[in-house]
Amino acid sequence: MTEPMIRLEQLTKRFPGQEEPAVDELTMDIPRGEIVILVGPSGCGKTTTMKLVNRLIEPSSGRIVLDGEDVTRADPDKLRRRIGYVIQQIGLFPHQTIFDNVATVPRLLRWSDDRIRKRVDELIEVVGLDPSRYGQRYPKELSGGQRQRVGVARALAADPPIMLMDEPFGAVDPITRERLQNEFLRLQEDIRKTIIFVTHDIDEAIKMGDRIAILRDRSVIAQYDVPEQILANPADGFVEDFIGSGAALKRLNLSRVRDFELAEWPTAPLDGDREEALATLRSSDKGALLLLDGRNRPVRWVRARDLQRSGETLERIGLDVSAIVTPQATLADALNEMLDSRFGSAVVVDGGGGYRGTIDMGVIMAAAETIRRSAREESRAGISWESSRSDVGADESSPEVRS
């Protein structure tokens, strides 16, 4: 049996003066290397539960077991140095540079200066920032999205096996939020941390989570399962109401662009010949051509009438490419981008912005039908997380989930 990375056993928190507990005998296992989402109505105990794990809030009773070790009464300061923590408000120290913010925990652990410098520079780069450009800046000099990236880098600084994330992308605008989500999912493919992630947004839960725990008041589990099963087989009316309408559309958050064959689209170099570009477009069945720069990055959409106009270079005609997604994006992300595209397609680019292909409604519709068919087959077969617990090493005797 594979031991879960985190095991909560009858975890309870009672605050003075409150008749009901904030968390009521919660029992659940968090598998190693997975993102487990805690989601539920406002005030149900999500954040309190998460703070119990690193003992920012002390439990009234129950046990917290991390990687086989009972840490319920361990030194809380030492415990927190083993756990990365990212919050919505980011919590960067305003009087410290970005470098010093990320270096906070390694310095507490008394790492050498050389080791700290290498680790901080590495992490600032990992989250998509240039350490030579941003390392000596202060938080007020960064955008909200950039500060959030620094918050993730700081949480990863000491390479903790566990991360706690409390609505980490909730304080940024929707476009930045989507990009941060996708970047973090790409990062998680490499780092494989065990993560407890709190959100109030079921769509974010479906997109980000390997497993989702939908909580009632007092952190009582209504359903704890993989997203596919929660959407296909909600446990009761409470879960159905929380998921809301459009479950079929929400399933598009379960599939990534990278998992599907991309559509072909005619392209031409931005510095190429206008007549050759026009010939390429006319030999296709598309209404526009995609122009790529010298680094293979999509720059402009141009139509035949744009190419037939004289007196302007290719760089100045057509429309900017705005509907762009990465392979880590979900089909729901791609659909959102496509709705804003004049050409009915989202352009897919790699980590360096290089053109990979396009995704269109044909891909979306085929994927939606595949998802619906799979959900129907699983429903008929009666597949549930309970019947597949062996995938995470559980057995009938383990105190996994109190539903």
PDB file of N, CA, C and O in Angstrom, residues 150-200:
ATOM      1  N   VAL A 150       5.731  35.611  -8.111  1.00  0.00           N
ATOM      2  CA  VAL A 150       6.775  35.659  -7.085  1.00  0.00           C
ATOM      3  C   VAL A 150       6.310  34.923  -5.832  1.00  0.00           C
ATOM      4  O   VAL A 150       7.094  34.228  -5.172  1.00  0.00           O
ATOM      5  N   GLY A 151       5.017  35.047  -5.500  1.00  0.00           N
ATOM      6  CA  GLY A 151       4.486  34.315  -4.357  1.00  0.00           C
ATOM      7  C   GLY A 151       4.630  32.813  -4.519  1.00  0.00           C
ATOM      8  O   GLY A 151       4.977  32.091  -3.569  1.00  0.00           O
ATOM      9  N   VAL A 152       4.397  32.321  -5.732  1.00  0.00           N
ATOM     10  CA  VAL A 152       4.586  30.890  -6.005  1.00  0.00           C
ATOM     11  C   VAL A 152       6.059  30.527  -5.889  1.00  0.00           C
ATOM     12  O   VAL A 152       6.418  29.497  -5.299  1.00  0.00           O
ATOM     13  N   ALA A 153       6.932  31.367  -6.442  1.00  0.00           N
ATOM     14  CA  ALA A 153       8.373  31.098  -6.355  1.00  0.00           C
ATOM     15  C   ALA A 153       8.828  31.037  -4.903  1.00  0.00           C
ATOM     16  O   ALA A 153       9.617  30.160  -4.525  1.00  0.00           O
ATOM     17  N   ARG A 154       8.335  31.959  -4.073  1.00  0.00           N
ATOM     18  CA  ARG A 154       8.733  31.949  -2.660  1.00  0.00           C
ATOM     19  C   ARG A 154       8.270  30.674  -1.968  1.00  0.00           C
ATOM     20  O   ARG A 154       8.994  30.085  -1.158  1.00  0.00           O
ATOM     21  N   ALA A 155       7.057  30.213  -2.299  1.00  0.00           N
ATOM     22  CA  ALA A 155       6.540  28.985  -1.694  1.00  0.00           C
ATOM     23  C   ALA A 155       7.365  27.766  -2.088  1.00  0.00           C
ATOM     24  O   ALA A 155       7.442  26.790  -1.341  1.00  0.00           O
ATOM     25  N   LEU A 156       8.003  27.830  -3.255  1.00  0.00           N
ATOM     26  CA  LEU A 156       8.794  26.701  -3.746  1.00  0.00           C
ATOM     27  C   LEU A 156      10.262  26.779  -3.338  1.00  0.00           C
ATOM     28  O   LEU A 156      11.028  25.850  -3.616  1.00  0.00           O
ATOM     29  N   ALA A 157      10.666  27.857  -2.675  1.00  0.00           N
ATOM     30  CA  ALA A 157      12.082  28.156  -2.503  1.00  0.00           C
ATOM     31  C   ALA A 157      12.867  27.032  -1.832  1.00  0.00           C
ATOM     32  O   ALA A 157      13.959  26.675  -2.266  1.00  0.00           O
ATOM     33  N   ALA A 158      12.331  26.468  -0.768  1.00  0.00           N
ATOM     34  CA  ALA A 158      13.043  25.416  -0.044  1.00  0.00           C
ATOM     35  C   ALA A 158      12.697  24.024  -0.564  1.00  0.00           C
ATOM     36  O   ALA A 158      12.994  23.024   0.088  1.00  0.00           O
ATOM     37  N   ASP A 159      12.065  23.965  -1.751  1.00  0.00           N
ATOM     38  CA  ASP A 159      11.656  22.714  -2.384  1.00  0.00           C
ATOM     39  C   ASP A 159      10.805  21.860  -1.450  1.00  0.00           C
ATOM     40  O   ASP A 159      11.090  20.688  -1.216  1.00  0.00           O
ATOM     41  N   PRO A 160       9.717  22.424  -0.913  1.00  0.00           N
ATOM     42  CA  PRO A 160       8.881  21.661   0.020  1.00  0.00           C
ATOM     43  C   PRO A 160       8.103  20.573  -0.711  1.00  0.00           C
ATOM     44  O   PRO A 160       7.689  20.763  -1.859  1.00  0.00           O
ATOM     45  N   PRO A 161       7.873  19.436  -0.084  1.00  0.00           N
ATOM     46  CA  PRO A 161       7.090  18.387  -0.743  1.00  0.00           C
ATOM     47  C   PRO A 161       5.604  18.712  -0.807  1.00  0.00           C
ATOM     48  O   PRO A 161       4.875  18.129  -1.602  1.00  0.00           O
ATOM     49  N   ILE A 162       5.157  19.651   0.048  1.00  0.00           N
ATOM     50  CA  ILE A 162       3.731  19.978   0.163  1.00  0.00           C
ATOM     51  C   ILE A 162       3.543  21.480  -0.041  1.00  0.00           C
ATOM     52  O   ILE A 162       4.347  22.282   0.440  1.00  0.00           O
ATOM     53  N   MET A 163       2.466  21.836  -0.749  1.00  0.00           N
ATOM     54  CA  MET A 163       2.104  23.248  -0.899  1.00  0.00           C
ATOM     55  C   MET A 163       0.643  23.439  -0.538  1.00  0.00           C
ATOM     56  O   MET A 163      -0.202  22.591  -0.865  1.00  0.00           O
ATOM     57  N   LEU A 164       0.367  24.530   0.131  1.00  0.00           N
ATOM     58  CA  LEU A 164      -0.999  24.942   0.435  1.00  0.00           C
ATOM     59  C   LEU A 164      -1.273  26.218  -0.352  1.00  0.00           C
ATOM     60  O   LEU A 164      -0.489  27.172  -0.290  1.00  0.00           O
ATOM     61  N   MET A 165      -2.388  26.248  -1.062  1.00  0.00           N
ATOM     62  CA  MET A 165      -2.693  27.383  -1.927  1.00  0.00           C
ATOM     63  C   MET A 165      -4.122  27.835  -1.648  1.00  0.00           C
ATOM     64  O   MET A 165      -5.075  27.107  -1.913  1.00  0.00           O
ATOM     65  N   ASP A 166      -4.256  29.032  -1.097  1.00  0.00           N
ATOM     66  CA  ASP A 166      -5.558  29.556  -0.691  1.00  0.00           C
ATOM     67  C   ASP A 166      -6.022  30.599  -1.706  1.00  0.00           C
ATOM     68  O   ASP A 166      -5.590  31.751  -1.662  1.00  0.00           O
ATOM     69  N   GLU A 167      -6.883  30.191  -2.620  1.00  0.00           N
ATOM     70  CA  GLU A 167      -7.362  31.051  -3.699  1.00  0.00           C
ATOM     71  C   GLU A 167      -6.211  31.858  -4.296  1.00  0.00           C
ATOM     72  O   GLU A 167      -6.254  33.094  -4.360  1.00  0.00           O
ATOM     73  N   PRO A 168      -5.161  31.176  -4.768  1.00  0.00           N
ATOM     74  CA  PRO A 168      -3.928  31.877  -5.144  1.00  0.00           C
ATOM     75  C   PRO A 168      -4.067  32.789  -6.347  1.00  0.00           C
ATOM     76  O   PRO A 168      -3.272  33.710  -6.517  1.00  0.00           O
ATOM     77  N   PHE A 169      -5.077  32.542  -7.209  1.00  0.00           N
ATOM     78  CA  PHE A 169      -5.218  33.357  -8.410  1.00  0.00           C
ATOM     79  C   PHE A 169      -6.479  34.209  -8.369  1.00  0.00           C
ATOM     80  O   PHE A 169      -6.931  34.724  -9.392  1.00  0.00           O
ATOM     81  N   GLY A 170      -7.056  34.375  -7.197  1.00  0.00           N
ATOM     82  CA  GLY A 170      -8.331  35.061  -7.095  1.00  0.00           C
ATOM     83  C   GLY A 170      -8.252  36.567  -7.146  1.00  0.00           C
ATOM     84  O   GLY A 170      -9.256  37.233  -7.357  1.00  0.00           O
ATOM     85  N   ALA A 171      -7.060  37.134  -6.972  1.00  0.00           N
ATOM     86  CA  ALA A 171      -6.944  38.599  -6.875  1.00  0.00           C
ATOM     87  C   ALA A 171      -6.490  39.244  -8.176  1.00  0.00           C
ATOM     88  O   ALA A 171      -6.161  40.425  -8.190  1.00  0.00           O
ATOM     89  N   VAL A 172      -6.458  38.485  -9.277  1.00  0.00           N
ATOM     90  CA  VAL A 172      -6.014  39.038 -10.550  1.00  0.00           C
ATOM     91  C   VAL A 172      -7.158  38.995 -11.553  1.00  0.00           C
ATOM     92  O   VAL A 172      -8.172  38.319 -11.348  1.00  0.00           O
ATOM     93  N   ASP A 173      -6.996  39.710 -12.645  1.00  0.00           N
ATOM     94  CA  ASP A 173      -8.054  39.779 -13.647  1.00  0.00           C
ATOM     95  C   ASP A 173      -8.211  38.432 -14.345  1.00  0.00           C
ATOM     96  O   ASP A 173      -7.305  37.583 -14.299  1.00  0.00           O
ATOM     97  N   PRO A 174      -9.358  38.182 -14.989  1.00  0.00           N
ATOM     98  CA  PRO A 174      -9.636  36.853 -15.564  1.00  0.00           C
ATOM     99  C   PRO A 174      -8.599  36.375 -16.569  1.00  0.00           C
ATOM    100  O   PRO A 174      -8.255  35.186 -16.587  1.00  0.00           O
ATOM    101  N   ILE A 175      -8.073  37.266 -17.412  1.00  0.00           N
ATOM    102  CA  ILE A 175      -7.092  36.847 -18.418  1.00  0.00           C
ATOM    103  C   ILE A 175      -5.802  36.422 -17.747  1.00  0.00           C
ATOM    104  O   ILE A 175      -5.233  35.357 -18.049  1.00  0.00           O
ATOM    105  N   THR A 176      -5.322  37.234 -16.798  1.00  0.00           N
ATOM    106  CA  THR A 176      -4.100  36.873 -16.070  1.00  0.00           C
ATOM    107  C   THR A 176      -4.317  35.603 -15.261  1.00  0.00           C
ATOM    108  O   THR A 176      -3.425  34.749 -15.166  1.00  0.00           O
ATOM    109  N   ARG A 177      -5.503  35.454 -14.689  1.00  0.00           N
ATOM    110  CA  ARG A 177      -5.806  34.268 -13.887  1.00  0.00           C
ATOM    111  C   ARG A 177      -5.694  33.009 -14.732  1.00  0.00           C
ATOM    112  O   ARG A 177      -5.084  32.014 -14.310  1.00  0.00           O
ATOM    113  N   GLU A 178      -6.261  33.047 -15.928  1.00  0.00           N
ATOM    114  CA  GLU A 178      -6.200  31.881 -16.807  1.00  0.00           C
ATOM    115  C   GLU A 178      -4.758  31.537 -17.155  1.00  0.00           C
ATOM    116  O   GLU A 178      -4.362  30.369 -17.135  1.00  0.00           O
ATOM    117  N   ARG A 179      -3.956  32.560 -17.439  1.00  0.00           N
ATOM    118  CA  ARG A 179      -2.549  32.310 -17.792  1.00  0.00           C
ATOM    119  C   ARG A 179      -1.776  31.756 -16.610  1.00  0.00           C
ATOM    120  O   ARG A 179      -0.955  30.829 -16.766  1.00  0.00           O
ATOM    121  N   LEU A 180      -2.028  32.291 -15.405  1.00  0.00           N
ATOM    122  CA  LEU A 180      -1.342  31.781 -14.221  1.00  0.00           C
ATOM    123  C   LEU A 180      -1.737  30.330 -13.940  1.00  0.00           C
ATOM    124  O   LEU A 180      -0.900  29.505 -13.566  1.00  0.00           O
ATOM    125  N   GLN A 181      -3.015  30.022 -14.102  1.00  0.00           N
ATOM    126  CA  GLN A 181      -3.468  28.641 -13.918  1.00  0.00           C
ATOM    127  C   GLN A 181      -2.722  27.703 -14.863  1.00  0.00           C
ATOM    128  O   GLN A 181      -2.215  26.651 -14.448  1.00  0.00           O
ATOM    129  N   ASN A 182      -2.663  28.086 -16.133  1.00  0.00           N
ATOM    130  CA  ASN A 182      -2.015  27.225 -17.121  1.00  0.00           C
ATOM    131  C   ASN A 182      -0.523  27.090 -16.865  1.00  0.00           C
ATOM    132  O   ASN A 182       0.045  25.996 -17.008  1.00  0.00           O
ATOM    133  N   GLU A 183       0.119  28.198 -16.473  1.00  0.00           N
ATOM    134  CA  GLU A 183       1.545  28.132 -16.168  1.00  0.00           C
ATOM    135  C   GLU A 183       1.802  27.246 -14.959  1.00  0.00           C
ATOM    136  O   GLU A 183       2.778  26.485 -14.926  1.00  0.00           O
ATOM    137  N   PHE A 184       0.923  27.336 -13.959  1.00  0.00           N
ATOM    138  CA  PHE A 184       1.141  26.506 -12.778  1.00  0.00           C
ATOM    139  C   PHE A 184       0.934  25.025 -13.097  1.00  0.00           C
ATOM    140  O   PHE A 184       1.677  24.167 -12.610  1.00  0.00           O
ATOM    141  N   LEU A 185      -0.065  24.708 -13.910  1.00  0.00           N
ATOM    142  CA  LEU A 185      -0.275  23.316 -14.293  1.00  0.00           C
ATOM    143  C   LEU A 185       0.922  22.782 -15.075  1.00  0.00           C
ATOM    144  O   LEU A 185       1.314  21.617 -14.909  1.00  0.00           O
ATOM    145  N   ARG A 186       1.498  23.623 -15.933  1.00  0.00           N
ATOM    146  CA  ARG A 186       2.708  23.206 -16.651  1.00  0.00           C
ATOM    147  C   ARG A 186       3.846  22.951 -15.669  1.00  0.00           C
ATOM    148  O   ARG A 186       4.557  21.945 -15.770  1.00  0.00           O
ATOM    149  N   LEU A 187       3.998  23.832 -14.690  1.00  0.00           N
ATOM    150  CA  LEU A 187       5.040  23.680 -13.684  1.00  0.00           C
ATOM    151  C   LEU A 187       4.820  22.414 -12.852  1.00  0.00           C
ATOM    152  O   LEU A 187       5.765  21.674 -12.559  1.00  0.00           O
ATOM    153  N   GLN A 188       3.578  22.140 -12.495  1.00  0.00           N
ATOM    154  CA  GLN A 188       3.265  20.975 -11.676  1.00  0.00           C
ATOM    155  C   GLN A 188       3.624  19.668 -12.378  1.00  0.00           C
ATOM    156  O   GLN A 188       3.963  18.678 -11.727  1.00  0.00           O
ATOM    157  N   GLU A 189       3.588  19.657 -13.701  1.00  0.00           N
ATOM    158  CA  GLU A 189       3.982  18.456 -14.430  1.00  0.00           C
ATOM    159  C   GLU A 189       5.429  18.087 -14.132  1.00  0.00           C
ATOM    160  O   GLU A 189       5.799  16.914 -14.150  1.00  0.00           O
ATOM    161  N   ASP A 190       6.249  19.092 -13.843  1.00  0.00           N
ATOM    162  CA  ASP A 190       7.665  18.854 -13.551  1.00  0.00           C
ATOM    163  C   ASP A 190       7.926  18.652 -12.064  1.00  0.00           C
ATOM    164  O   ASP A 190       8.681  17.759 -11.677  1.00  0.00           O
ATOM    165  N   ILE A 191       7.290  19.469 -11.218  1.00  0.00           N
ATOM    166  CA  ILE A 191       7.650  19.452  -9.794  1.00  0.00           C
ATOM    167  C   ILE A 191       6.873  18.408  -9.007  1.00  0.00           C
ATOM    168  O   ILE A 191       7.345  17.915  -7.977  1.00  0.00           O
ATOM    169  N   ARG A 192       5.657  18.055  -9.439  1.00  0.00           N
ATOM    170  CA  ARG A 192       4.825  17.015  -8.817  1.00  0.00           C
ATOM    171  C   ARG A 192       4.732  17.177  -7.305  1.00  0.00           C
ATOM    172  O   ARG A 192       4.968  16.236  -6.536  1.00  0.00           O
ATOM    173  N   LYS A 193       4.390  18.365  -6.854  1.00  0.00           N
ATOM    174  CA  LYS A 193       4.169  18.597  -5.433  1.00  0.00           C
ATOM    175  C   LYS A 193       2.798  18.048  -5.025  1.00  0.00           C
ATOM    176  O   LYS A 193       1.896  17.884  -5.844  1.00  0.00           O
ATOM    177  N   THR A 194       2.667  17.767  -3.746  1.00  0.00           N
ATOM    178  CA  THR A 194       1.360  17.445  -3.179  1.00  0.00           C
ATOM    179  C   THR A 194       0.726  18.754  -2.739  1.00  0.00           C
ATOM    180  O   THR A 194       1.297  19.475  -1.921  1.00  0.00           O
ATOM    181  N   ILE A 195      -0.443  19.070  -3.284  1.00  0.00           N
ATOM    182  CA  ILE A 195      -0.996  20.410  -3.117  1.00  0.00           C
ATOM    183  C   ILE A 195      -2.440  20.347  -2.623  1.00  0.00           C
ATOM    184  O   ILE A 195      -3.260  19.602  -3.178  1.00  0.00           O
ATOM    185  N   ILE A 196      -2.711  21.106  -1.579  1.00  0.00           N
ATOM    186  CA  ILE A 196      -4.092  21.382  -1.170  1.00  0.00           C
ATOM    187  C   ILE A 196      -4.417  22.785  -1.653  1.00  0.00           C
ATOM    188  O   ILE A 196      -3.724  23.744  -1.325  1.00  0.00           O
ATOM    189  N   PHE A 197      -5.461  22.881  -2.455  1.00  0.00           N
ATOM    190  CA  PHE A 197      -5.787  24.120  -3.165  1.00  0.00           C
ATOM    191  C   PHE A 197      -7.220  24.498  -2.800  1.00  0.00           C
ATOM    192  O   PHE A 197      -8.148  23.734  -3.048  1.00  0.00           O
ATOM    193  N   VAL A 198      -7.397  25.671  -2.212  1.00  0.00           N
ATOM    194  CA  VAL A 198      -8.722  26.144  -1.812  1.00  0.00           C
ATOM    195  C   VAL A 198      -9.256  27.119  -2.858  1.00  0.00           C
ATOM    196  O   VAL A 198      -8.540  28.027  -3.291  1.00  0.00           O
ATOM    197  N   THR A 199     -10.495  26.925  -3.274  1.00  0.00           N
ATOM    198  CA  THR A 199     -11.156  27.857  -4.173  1.00  0.00           C
ATOM    199  C   THR A 199     -12.656  27.832  -3.898  1.00  0.00           C
ATOM    200  O   THR A 199     -13.170  26.857  -3.338  1.00  0.00           O
ATOM    201  N   HIS A 200     -13.343  28.897  -4.305  1.00  0.00           N
ATOM    202  CA  HIS A 200     -14.806  28.902  -4.234  1.00  0.00           C
ATOM    203  C   HIS A 200     -15.406  28.651  -5.610  1.00  0.00           C
ATOM    204  O   HIS A 200     -16.625  28.570  -5.751  1.00  0.00           O
TER     205      HIS A 200
END
